[in-house]
Amino acid sequence: MEKVKASLRSVEGSLQDLAARRERLIKESRDVIASCSRCIINLHNDKQAEAASELATARRILGGLKRTASAQLLRYLVPPEAEFVEASVVFALIGGRPVPSISTLNSSPEAYVLGLLDSVGELKREVLDSIMKGKAMVAR
């Protein structure tokens, strides 16, 4: 019976560690998503430097989250990673640069595709905003 008790204590510690890492991922994922949102808002307001700063913040936090996540927690990374891909794509295209690759962004396949799809809506908004501002050439 002592071996079972020792095993359960070990399992309990492992589960507590997993729960703590999960909570960190959830909390800091919100920070990544918020930074990506501010990046895109800044891009729509022609504030490239502020957008770059927010994107760098998101990249830094996301990198830390990837180091924290284990195989059991990887599913929690898809939403913030997709937002990061979206912000990175919009940032690149508005800046006249090519769409970053999956390897450049160090993204999972699911997050990369979701981020690309989400970026379409933001680019549509950018085109419409440019047309409304009388910048038809930018809209192209």
Short mmCIF file of N, CA and C in Angstrom, two decimals:
data_model
loop_
_atom_site.label_atom_id
_atom_site.label_comp_id
_atom_site.label_asym_id
_atom_site.label_seq_id
_atom_site.Cartn_x
_atom_site.Cartn_y
_atom_site.Cartn_z
N MET A 1 0.82 -1.20 0.00
CA MET A 1 0.00 0.00 0.00
C MET A 1 0.87 1.27 0.00
N GLU A 2 2.03 1.19 0.61
CA GLU A 2 2.93 2.35 0.65
C GLU A 2 3.39 2.75 -0.75
N LYS A 3 3.60 1.77 -1.60
CA LYS A 3 4.02 2.06 -2.96
C LYS A 3 2.92 2.79 -3.72
N VAL A 4 1.69 2.42 -3.47
CA VAL A 4 0.55 3.09 -4.12
C VAL A 4 0.46 4.53 -3.63
N LYS A 5 0.62 4.74 -2.33
CA LYS A 5 0.57 6.09 -1.77
C LYS A 5 1.69 6.95 -2.34
N ALA A 6 2.87 6.39 -2.44
CA ALA A 6 4.00 7.13 -3.01
C ALA A 6 3.74 7.46 -4.48
N SER A 7 3.17 6.51 -5.18
CA SER A 7 2.84 6.75 -6.60
C SER A 7 1.81 7.86 -6.73
N LEU A 8 0.81 7.84 -5.88
CA LEU A 8 -0.23 8.86 -5.94
C LEU A 8 0.31 10.24 -5.59
N ARG A 9 1.26 10.30 -4.64
CA ARG A 9 1.88 11.60 -4.32
C ARG A 9 2.64 12.12 -5.53
N SER A 10 3.32 11.23 -6.22
CA SER A 10 4.05 11.61 -7.43
C SER A 10 3.10 12.10 -8.51
N VAL A 11 2.02 11.37 -8.70
CA VAL A 11 1.02 11.76 -9.70
C VAL A 11 0.41 13.11 -9.33
N GLU A 12 0.12 13.30 -8.05
CA GLU A 12 -0.47 14.56 -7.60
C GLU A 12 0.45 15.74 -7.93
N GLY A 13 1.74 15.57 -7.66
CA GLY A 13 2.70 16.63 -7.97
C GLY A 13 2.76 16.92 -9.46
N SER A 14 2.74 15.87 -10.23
CA SER A 14 2.78 16.02 -11.69
C SER A 14 1.53 16.74 -12.20
N LEU A 15 0.37 16.37 -11.66
CA LEU A 15 -0.88 17.01 -12.09
C LEU A 15 -0.94 18.47 -11.64
N GLN A 16 -0.41 18.77 -10.46
CA GLN A 16 -0.37 20.15 -10.00
C GLN A 16 0.53 21.00 -10.89
N ASP A 17 1.66 20.44 -11.29
CA ASP A 17 2.56 21.14 -12.21
C ASP A 17 1.88 21.39 -13.55
N LEU A 18 1.20 20.38 -14.05
CA LEU A 18 0.48 20.51 -15.32
C LEU A 18 -0.60 21.59 -15.22
N ALA A 19 -1.34 21.60 -14.12
CA ALA A 19 -2.40 22.60 -13.93
C ALA A 19 -1.81 24.01 -13.85
N ALA A 20 -0.68 24.16 -13.18
CA ALA A 20 -0.05 25.48 -13.07
C ALA A 20 0.43 25.97 -14.43
N ARG A 21 1.03 25.08 -15.22
CA ARG A 21 1.47 25.47 -16.56
C ARG A 21 0.28 25.79 -17.46
N ARG A 22 -0.80 25.05 -17.31
CA ARG A 22 -2.02 25.31 -18.09
C ARG A 22 -2.57 26.70 -17.76
N GLU A 23 -2.62 27.04 -16.49
CA GLU A 23 -3.12 28.36 -16.08
C GLU A 23 -2.23 29.47 -16.64
N ARG A 24 -0.92 29.26 -16.61
CA ARG A 24 -0.01 30.26 -17.18
C ARG A 24 -0.26 30.42 -18.67
N LEU A 25 -0.43 29.30 -19.37
CA LEU A 25 -0.69 29.36 -20.81
C LEU A 25 -1.97 30.13 -21.11
N ILE A 26 -3.00 29.86 -20.35
CA ILE A 26 -4.28 30.53 -20.58
C ILE A 26 -4.14 32.03 -20.34
N LYS A 27 -3.52 32.41 -19.22
CA LYS A 27 -3.38 33.83 -18.88
C LYS A 27 -2.51 34.56 -19.90
N GLU A 28 -1.34 34.01 -20.19
CA GLU A 28 -0.43 34.71 -21.09
C GLU A 28 -0.87 34.63 -22.55
N SER A 29 -1.71 33.66 -22.88
CA SER A 29 -2.30 33.62 -24.23
C SER A 29 -3.14 34.87 -24.46
N ARG A 30 -3.85 35.28 -23.42
CA ARG A 30 -4.65 36.52 -23.52
C ARG A 30 -3.75 37.72 -23.81
N ASP A 31 -2.56 37.73 -23.20
CA ASP A 31 -1.62 38.83 -23.44
C ASP A 31 -1.14 38.84 -24.89
N VAL A 32 -0.87 37.66 -25.44
CA VAL A 32 -0.46 37.55 -26.84
C VAL A 32 -1.57 38.06 -27.75
N ILE A 33 -2.79 37.60 -27.49
CA ILE A 33 -3.93 37.99 -28.32
C ILE A 33 -4.16 39.50 -28.24
N ALA A 34 -4.03 40.07 -27.05
CA ALA A 34 -4.21 41.52 -26.89
C ALA A 34 -3.13 42.29 -27.64
N SER A 35 -1.88 41.85 -27.57
CA SER A 35 -0.80 42.52 -28.30
C SER A 35 -1.02 42.44 -29.80
N CYS A 36 -1.47 41.30 -30.28
CA CYS A 36 -1.74 41.15 -31.72
C CYS A 36 -2.88 42.06 -32.15
N SER A 37 -3.89 42.16 -31.32
CA SER A 37 -5.01 43.05 -31.62
C SER A 37 -4.55 44.50 -31.69
N ARG A 38 -3.73 44.91 -30.72
CA ARG A 38 -3.20 46.29 -30.73
C ARG A 38 -2.30 46.52 -31.94
N CYS A 39 -1.56 45.50 -32.35
CA CYS A 39 -0.72 45.60 -33.54
C CYS A 39 -1.57 45.92 -34.76
N ILE A 40 -2.64 45.17 -34.94
CA ILE A 40 -3.50 45.36 -36.11
C ILE A 40 -4.20 46.71 -36.06
N ILE A 41 -4.66 47.11 -34.89
CA ILE A 41 -5.30 48.43 -34.75
C ILE A 41 -4.30 49.52 -35.11
N ASN A 42 -3.08 49.41 -34.63
CA ASN A 42 -2.04 50.39 -34.97
C ASN A 42 -1.76 50.41 -36.47
N LEU A 43 -1.76 49.26 -37.10
CA LEU A 43 -1.55 49.21 -38.55
C LEU A 43 -2.65 49.95 -39.29
N HIS A 44 -3.90 49.74 -38.87
CA HIS A 44 -5.02 50.43 -39.52
C HIS A 44 -4.97 51.94 -39.28
N ASN A 45 -4.28 52.36 -38.22
CA ASN A 45 -4.13 53.78 -37.92
C ASN A 45 -2.79 54.35 -38.38
N ASP A 46 -2.12 53.63 -39.27
CA ASP A 46 -0.83 54.06 -39.84
C ASP A 46 0.24 54.31 -38.77
N LYS A 47 0.25 53.50 -37.74
CA LYS A 47 1.25 53.61 -36.67
C LYS A 47 2.15 52.38 -36.73
N GLN A 48 3.05 52.38 -37.70
CA GLN A 48 3.91 51.22 -37.95
C GLN A 48 4.83 50.90 -36.76
N ALA A 49 5.43 51.91 -36.16
CA ALA A 49 6.37 51.66 -35.06
C ALA A 49 5.67 51.02 -33.87
N GLU A 50 4.49 51.53 -33.53
CA GLU A 50 3.73 50.96 -32.43
C GLU A 50 3.30 49.53 -32.76
N ALA A 51 2.90 49.31 -34.01
CA ALA A 51 2.51 47.97 -34.44
C ALA A 51 3.68 47.00 -34.32
N ALA A 52 4.85 47.44 -34.74
CA ALA A 52 6.05 46.59 -34.66
C ALA A 52 6.37 46.25 -33.21
N SER A 53 6.21 47.21 -32.33
CA SER A 53 6.47 46.97 -30.91
C SER A 53 5.51 45.93 -30.33
N GLU A 54 4.23 46.06 -30.66
CA GLU A 54 3.24 45.10 -30.17
C GLU A 54 3.50 43.71 -30.73
N LEU A 55 3.89 43.64 -32.00
CA LEU A 55 4.18 42.35 -32.61
C LEU A 55 5.40 41.70 -31.95
N ALA A 56 6.40 42.50 -31.62
CA ALA A 56 7.59 41.98 -30.93
C ALA A 56 7.22 41.47 -29.53
N THR A 57 6.34 42.19 -28.85
CA THR A 57 5.88 41.75 -27.53
C THR A 57 5.16 40.41 -27.64
N ALA A 58 4.27 40.31 -28.62
CA ALA A 58 3.54 39.05 -28.82
C ALA A 58 4.50 37.91 -29.13
N ARG A 59 5.49 38.16 -29.97
CA ARG A 59 6.47 37.12 -30.33
C ARG A 59 7.23 36.65 -29.08
N ARG A 60 7.64 37.60 -28.24
CA ARG A 60 8.40 37.26 -27.03
C ARG A 60 7.56 36.41 -26.07
N ILE A 61 6.32 36.84 -25.82
CA ILE A 61 5.46 36.10 -24.90
C ILE A 61 5.14 34.71 -25.46
N LEU A 62 4.84 34.65 -26.75
CA LEU A 62 4.51 33.37 -27.38
C LEU A 62 5.70 32.41 -27.32
N GLY A 63 6.89 32.93 -27.49
CA GLY A 63 8.08 32.09 -27.37
C GLY A 63 8.20 31.47 -25.99
N GLY A 64 7.91 32.26 -24.97
CA GLY A 64 7.92 31.73 -23.61
C GLY A 64 6.86 30.67 -23.39
N LEU A 65 5.70 30.90 -23.97
CA LEU A 65 4.62 29.92 -23.84
C LEU A 65 4.98 28.60 -24.51
N LYS A 66 5.64 28.68 -25.65
CA LYS A 66 6.03 27.45 -26.35
C LYS A 66 7.03 26.65 -25.53
N ARG A 67 7.87 27.35 -24.77
CA ARG A 67 8.83 26.64 -23.92
C ARG A 67 8.12 26.00 -22.71
N THR A 68 7.01 26.59 -22.29
CA THR A 68 6.26 26.09 -21.13
C THR A 68 5.37 24.91 -21.49
N ALA A 69 4.83 24.92 -22.69
CA ALA A 69 3.85 23.90 -23.09
C ALA A 69 4.50 22.54 -23.26
N SER A 70 3.78 21.54 -22.83
CA SER A 70 4.18 20.16 -23.10
C SER A 70 3.19 19.61 -24.12
N ALA A 71 3.39 18.39 -24.53
CA ALA A 71 2.49 17.79 -25.52
C ALA A 71 1.04 17.84 -25.07
N GLN A 72 0.81 17.69 -23.77
CA GLN A 72 -0.56 17.71 -23.25
C GLN A 72 -1.21 19.08 -23.34
N LEU A 73 -0.40 20.13 -23.48
CA LEU A 73 -0.93 21.50 -23.44
C LEU A 73 -0.85 22.23 -24.77
N LEU A 74 -0.35 21.59 -25.80
CA LEU A 74 -0.15 22.26 -27.08
C LEU A 74 -1.44 22.84 -27.66
N ARG A 75 -2.57 22.22 -27.37
CA ARG A 75 -3.84 22.72 -27.93
C ARG A 75 -4.16 24.14 -27.44
N TYR A 76 -3.62 24.52 -26.29
CA TYR A 76 -3.87 25.86 -25.77
C TYR A 76 -3.08 26.92 -26.52
N LEU A 77 -2.11 26.51 -27.32
CA LEU A 77 -1.29 27.46 -28.07
C LEU A 77 -1.89 27.84 -29.42
N VAL A 78 -2.83 27.07 -29.93
CA VAL A 78 -3.36 27.35 -31.27
C VAL A 78 -3.99 28.74 -31.37
N PRO A 79 -4.89 29.16 -30.47
CA PRO A 79 -5.49 30.49 -30.62
C PRO A 79 -4.48 31.65 -30.58
N PRO A 80 -3.57 31.72 -29.60
CA PRO A 80 -2.63 32.85 -29.62
C PRO A 80 -1.67 32.78 -30.80
N GLU A 81 -1.30 31.57 -31.19
CA GLU A 81 -0.41 31.41 -32.33
C GLU A 81 -1.09 31.86 -33.62
N ALA A 82 -2.37 31.53 -33.77
CA ALA A 82 -3.12 31.96 -34.96
C ALA A 82 -3.23 33.48 -35.01
N GLU A 83 -3.45 34.11 -33.86
CA GLU A 83 -3.52 35.58 -33.81
C GLU A 83 -2.17 36.18 -34.18
N PHE A 84 -1.09 35.55 -33.73
CA PHE A 84 0.24 36.03 -34.06
C PHE A 84 0.49 35.91 -35.56
N VAL A 85 0.09 34.81 -36.16
CA VAL A 85 0.24 34.64 -37.61
C VAL A 85 -0.56 35.72 -38.32
N GLU A 86 -1.80 35.94 -37.90
CA GLU A 86 -2.64 36.96 -38.52
C GLU A 86 -1.97 38.34 -38.46
N ALA A 87 -1.53 38.73 -37.28
CA ALA A 87 -0.90 40.04 -37.11
C ALA A 87 0.38 40.14 -37.94
N SER A 88 1.15 39.06 -37.99
CA SER A 88 2.40 39.06 -38.76
C SER A 88 2.14 39.19 -40.25
N VAL A 89 1.12 38.51 -40.74
CA VAL A 89 0.78 38.58 -42.16
C VAL A 89 0.29 39.99 -42.52
N VAL A 90 -0.60 40.53 -41.72
CA VAL A 90 -1.12 41.88 -41.98
C VAL A 90 0.02 42.89 -41.90
N PHE A 91 0.88 42.76 -40.89
CA PHE A 91 2.02 43.66 -40.75
C PHE A 91 2.92 43.61 -41.98
N ALA A 92 3.21 42.41 -42.44
CA ALA A 92 4.08 42.25 -43.62
C ALA A 92 3.45 42.85 -44.86
N LEU A 93 2.21 42.51 -45.13
CA LEU A 93 1.58 42.96 -46.38
C LEU A 93 1.35 44.46 -46.40
N ILE A 94 0.93 45.03 -45.28
CA ILE A 94 0.75 46.49 -45.23
C ILE A 94 2.10 47.19 -45.40
N GLY A 95 3.16 46.55 -44.94
CA GLY A 95 4.51 47.10 -45.10
C GLY A 95 5.14 46.80 -46.45
N GLY A 96 4.39 46.14 -47.34
CA GLY A 96 4.90 45.85 -48.67
C GLY A 96 5.86 44.67 -48.73
N ARG A 97 5.82 43.82 -47.72
CA ARG A 97 6.70 42.65 -47.67
C ARG A 97 5.89 41.39 -47.98
N PRO A 98 6.57 40.29 -48.33
CA PRO A 98 5.85 39.04 -48.61
C PRO A 98 5.27 38.41 -47.34
N VAL A 99 4.31 37.54 -47.54
CA VAL A 99 3.71 36.81 -46.42
C VAL A 99 4.78 35.92 -45.79
N PRO A 100 4.95 36.00 -44.47
CA PRO A 100 5.95 35.16 -43.81
C PRO A 100 5.57 33.67 -43.90
N SER A 101 6.58 32.84 -43.99
CA SER A 101 6.35 31.40 -44.08
C SER A 101 6.05 30.81 -42.71
N ILE A 102 5.56 29.59 -42.73
CA ILE A 102 5.27 28.88 -41.48
C ILE A 102 6.54 28.71 -40.65
N SER A 103 7.66 28.47 -41.32
CA SER A 103 8.92 28.29 -40.58
C SER A 103 9.44 29.61 -40.02
N THR A 104 9.25 30.69 -40.76
CA THR A 104 9.66 32.00 -40.26
C THR A 104 8.91 32.35 -38.98
N LEU A 105 7.63 32.01 -38.94
CA LEU A 105 6.80 32.32 -37.78
C LEU A 105 6.87 31.23 -36.71
N ASN A 106 7.54 30.12 -37.03
CA ASN A 106 7.64 28.99 -36.09
C ASN A 106 6.26 28.59 -35.58
N SER A 107 5.35 28.38 -36.52
CA SER A 107 3.95 28.14 -36.20
C SER A 107 3.57 26.69 -36.45
N SER A 108 2.54 26.26 -35.74
CA SER A 108 1.96 24.95 -36.03
C SER A 108 1.15 25.07 -37.33
N PRO A 109 0.96 23.97 -38.03
CA PRO A 109 0.17 24.04 -39.27
C PRO A 109 -1.25 24.57 -39.06
N GLU A 110 -1.91 24.13 -37.99
CA GLU A 110 -3.28 24.58 -37.72
C GLU A 110 -3.33 26.09 -37.51
N ALA A 111 -2.44 26.59 -36.68
CA ALA A 111 -2.42 28.02 -36.38
C ALA A 111 -2.06 28.84 -37.61
N TYR A 112 -1.16 28.32 -38.43
CA TYR A 112 -0.76 29.05 -39.64
C TYR A 112 -1.94 29.23 -40.58
N VAL A 113 -2.66 28.15 -40.83
CA VAL A 113 -3.82 28.24 -41.74
C VAL A 113 -4.89 29.15 -41.16
N LEU A 114 -5.18 29.01 -39.87
CA LEU A 114 -6.19 29.87 -39.24
C LEU A 114 -5.78 31.34 -39.29
N GLY A 115 -4.52 31.61 -39.04
CA GLY A 115 -4.03 32.99 -39.09
C GLY A 115 -4.11 33.58 -40.49
N LEU A 116 -3.76 32.77 -41.50
CA LEU A 116 -3.88 33.24 -42.88
C LEU A 116 -5.33 33.58 -43.21
N LEU A 117 -6.24 32.71 -42.81
CA LEU A 117 -7.66 32.94 -43.09
C LEU A 117 -8.16 34.20 -42.38
N ASP A 118 -7.76 34.39 -41.14
CA ASP A 118 -8.18 35.58 -40.40
C ASP A 118 -7.61 36.86 -40.99
N SER A 119 -6.43 36.78 -41.56
CA SER A 119 -5.80 37.98 -42.12
C SER A 119 -6.57 38.52 -43.32
N VAL A 120 -7.32 37.67 -44.00
CA VAL A 120 -8.09 38.12 -45.16
C VAL A 120 -9.08 39.21 -44.76
N GLY A 121 -9.77 39.02 -43.64
CA GLY A 121 -10.72 40.02 -43.18
C GLY A 121 -10.06 41.34 -42.85
N GLU A 122 -8.90 41.28 -42.22
CA GLU A 122 -8.17 42.51 -41.88
C GLU A 122 -7.68 43.22 -43.14
N LEU A 123 -7.25 42.45 -44.12
CA LEU A 123 -6.78 43.06 -45.37
C LEU A 123 -7.94 43.68 -46.14
N LYS A 124 -9.09 43.04 -46.08
CA LYS A 124 -10.29 43.62 -46.70
C LYS A 124 -10.61 44.96 -46.05
N ARG A 125 -10.53 45.00 -44.74
CA ARG A 125 -10.77 46.25 -44.02
C ARG A 125 -9.76 47.32 -44.43
N GLU A 126 -8.51 46.93 -44.58
CA GLU A 126 -7.46 47.89 -44.99
C GLU A 126 -7.75 48.43 -46.38
N VAL A 127 -8.18 47.58 -47.29
CA VAL A 127 -8.52 48.02 -48.65
C VAL A 127 -9.68 49.00 -48.60
N LEU A 128 -10.73 48.67 -47.87
CA LEU A 128 -11.89 49.57 -47.78
C LEU A 128 -11.51 50.90 -47.14
N ASP A 129 -10.71 50.86 -46.07
CA ASP A 129 -10.26 52.10 -45.42
C ASP A 129 -9.45 52.95 -46.39
N SER A 130 -8.59 52.32 -47.17
CA SER A 130 -7.77 53.06 -48.14
C SER A 130 -8.64 53.72 -49.20
N ILE A 131 -9.63 53.00 -49.69
CA ILE A 131 -10.54 53.57 -50.69
C ILE A 131 -11.29 54.75 -50.11
N MET A 132 -11.78 54.60 -48.88
CA MET A 132 -12.53 55.68 -48.24
C MET A 132 -11.66 56.91 -47.98
N LYS A 133 -10.37 56.71 -47.80
CA LYS A 133 -9.45 57.83 -47.58
C LYS A 133 -8.95 58.42 -48.89
N GLY A 134 -9.44 57.89 -50.01
CA GLY A 134 -9.01 58.38 -51.31
C GLY A 134 -7.65 57.88 -51.74
N LYS A 135 -7.23 56.77 -51.18
CA LYS A 135 -5.92 56.20 -51.51
C LYS A 135 -6.12 54.91 -52.32
N ALA A 136 -6.66 55.07 -53.51
CA ALA A 136 -6.98 53.90 -54.34
C ALA A 136 -5.73 53.11 -54.70
N MET A 137 -4.60 53.78 -54.88
CA MET A 137 -3.37 53.07 -55.23
C MET A 137 -2.89 52.18 -54.08
N VAL A 138 -3.08 52.64 -52.86
CA VAL A 138 -2.71 51.84 -51.70
C VAL A 138 -3.61 50.61 -51.62
N ALA A 139 -4.89 50.80 -51.97
CA ALA A 139 -5.85 49.71 -51.91
C ALA A 139 -5.49 48.58 -52.86
N ARG A 140 -4.80 48.90 -53.94
CA ARG A 140 -4.42 47.86 -54.90
C ARG A 140 -3.43 46.95 -54.28
#
